Tab-separated table of C-alpha atoms in Angstrom:
chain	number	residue	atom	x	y	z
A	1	UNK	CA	45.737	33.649	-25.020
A	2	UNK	CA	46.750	36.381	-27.746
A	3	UNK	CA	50.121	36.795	-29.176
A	4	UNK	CA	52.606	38.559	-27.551
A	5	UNK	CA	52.558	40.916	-30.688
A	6	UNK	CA	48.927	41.535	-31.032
A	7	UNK	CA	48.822	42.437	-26.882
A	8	UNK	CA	51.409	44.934	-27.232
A	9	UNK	CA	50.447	47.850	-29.875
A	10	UNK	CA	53.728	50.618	-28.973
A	11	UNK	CA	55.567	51.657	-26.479
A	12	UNK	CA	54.840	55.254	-24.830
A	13	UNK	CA	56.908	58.042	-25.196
A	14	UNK	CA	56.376	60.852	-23.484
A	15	UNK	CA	58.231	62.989	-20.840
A	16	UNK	CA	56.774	61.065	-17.853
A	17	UNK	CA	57.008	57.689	-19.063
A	18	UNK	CA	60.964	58.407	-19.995
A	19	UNK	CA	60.991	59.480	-16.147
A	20	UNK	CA	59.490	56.593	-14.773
A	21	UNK	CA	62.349	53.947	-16.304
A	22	UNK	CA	64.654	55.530	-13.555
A	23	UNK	CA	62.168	53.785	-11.345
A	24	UNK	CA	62.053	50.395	-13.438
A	25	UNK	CA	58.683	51.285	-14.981
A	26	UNK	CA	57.933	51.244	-18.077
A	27	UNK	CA	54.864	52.559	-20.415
A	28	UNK	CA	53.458	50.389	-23.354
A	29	UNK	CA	49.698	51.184	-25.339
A	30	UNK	CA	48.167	47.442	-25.604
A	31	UNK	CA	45.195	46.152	-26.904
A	32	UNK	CA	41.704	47.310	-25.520
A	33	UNK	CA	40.577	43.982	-25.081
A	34	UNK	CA	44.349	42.541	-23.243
A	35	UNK	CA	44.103	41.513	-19.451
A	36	UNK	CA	47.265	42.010	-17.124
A	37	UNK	CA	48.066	38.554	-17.268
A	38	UNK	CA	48.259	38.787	-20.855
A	39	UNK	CA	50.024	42.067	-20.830
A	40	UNK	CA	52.599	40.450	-18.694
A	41	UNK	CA	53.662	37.560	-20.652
A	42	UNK	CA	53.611	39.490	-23.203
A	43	UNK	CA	56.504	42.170	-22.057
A	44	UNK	CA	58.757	39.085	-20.608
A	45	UNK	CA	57.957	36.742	-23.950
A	46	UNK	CA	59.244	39.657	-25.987
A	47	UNK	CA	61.689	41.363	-24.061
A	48	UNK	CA	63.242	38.567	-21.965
A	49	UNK	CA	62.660	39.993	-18.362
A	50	UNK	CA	60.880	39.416	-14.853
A	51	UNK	CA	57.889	41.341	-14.607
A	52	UNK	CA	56.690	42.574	-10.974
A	53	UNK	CA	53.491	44.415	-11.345
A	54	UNK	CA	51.177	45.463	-14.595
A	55	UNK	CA	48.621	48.456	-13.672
A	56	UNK	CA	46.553	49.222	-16.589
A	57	UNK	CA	44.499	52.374	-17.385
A	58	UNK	CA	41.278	52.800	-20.181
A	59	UNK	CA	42.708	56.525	-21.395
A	60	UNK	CA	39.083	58.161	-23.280
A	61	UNK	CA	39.016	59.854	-26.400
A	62	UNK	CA	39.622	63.705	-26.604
A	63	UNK	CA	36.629	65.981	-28.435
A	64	UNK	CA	38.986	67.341	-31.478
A	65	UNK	CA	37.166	69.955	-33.764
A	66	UNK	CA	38.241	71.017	-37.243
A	67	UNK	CA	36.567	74.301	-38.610
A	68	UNK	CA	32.902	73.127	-37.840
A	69	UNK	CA	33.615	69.464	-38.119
A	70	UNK	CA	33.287	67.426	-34.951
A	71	UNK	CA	35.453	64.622	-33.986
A	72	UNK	CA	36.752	62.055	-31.781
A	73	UNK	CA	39.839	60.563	-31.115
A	74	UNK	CA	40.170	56.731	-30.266
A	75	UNK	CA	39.910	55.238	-26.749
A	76	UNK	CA	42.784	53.313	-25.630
A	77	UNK	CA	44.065	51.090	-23.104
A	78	UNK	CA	47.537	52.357	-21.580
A	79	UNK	CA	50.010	49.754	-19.327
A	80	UNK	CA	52.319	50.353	-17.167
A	81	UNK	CA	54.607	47.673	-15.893
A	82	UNK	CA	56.864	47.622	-13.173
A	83	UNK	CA	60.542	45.197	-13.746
A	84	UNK	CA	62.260	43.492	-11.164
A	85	UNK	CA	65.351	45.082	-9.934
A	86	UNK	CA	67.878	44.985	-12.077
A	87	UNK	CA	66.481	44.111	-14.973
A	88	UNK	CA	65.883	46.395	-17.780
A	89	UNK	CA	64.364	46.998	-21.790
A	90	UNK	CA	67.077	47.949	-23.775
A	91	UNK	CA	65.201	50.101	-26.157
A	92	UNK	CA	64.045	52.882	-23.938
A	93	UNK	CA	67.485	52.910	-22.079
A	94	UNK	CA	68.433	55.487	-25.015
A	95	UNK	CA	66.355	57.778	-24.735
């Protein structure tokens, strides 16, 4: 089993993720190789809550272009995991 640390790359910030922690959701980028049982001790090792359900998603690389250079950026692996009631991670409360 991996470290909770090396499961858990950053959290996701973006308009719908902030909208989802009214519903006790909440959006983390892991590691490409992470499983949701990994994913889930992870979030309650480091945050100190119940976890419900883990949903994961493989998000592919975007085509970017520079002048008439050709480029990719990196796949990633995107999870989204659901709290039970009543619990909550402090650092997204803020924002």
């Amino acid at each position: 089993m991996r470290d909770a640390r090396e499961v858990l790359v950053r959290p996701v910030i973006s308009e719908k993720s902030v909208g989802m922690v009214e519903e006790n959701k909440y959006s983390f980028w892991v590691n490409p190789a992470a499983n949701k049982i990994e994913v889930k001790a992870a979030v309650e090792k480091m945050f100190k809550v119940h976890v419900e359900d883990v949903r994961t998603i493989n998000v592919h690389g975007k085509m970017k272009r520079v002048g008439r250079y050709t480029g990719k950026t990196p796949d990633r692996k995107k999870a989204i995991v659901t709290l039970k009631a009543g619990d909550r991670i402090e650092g997204f409360a803020g924002l």
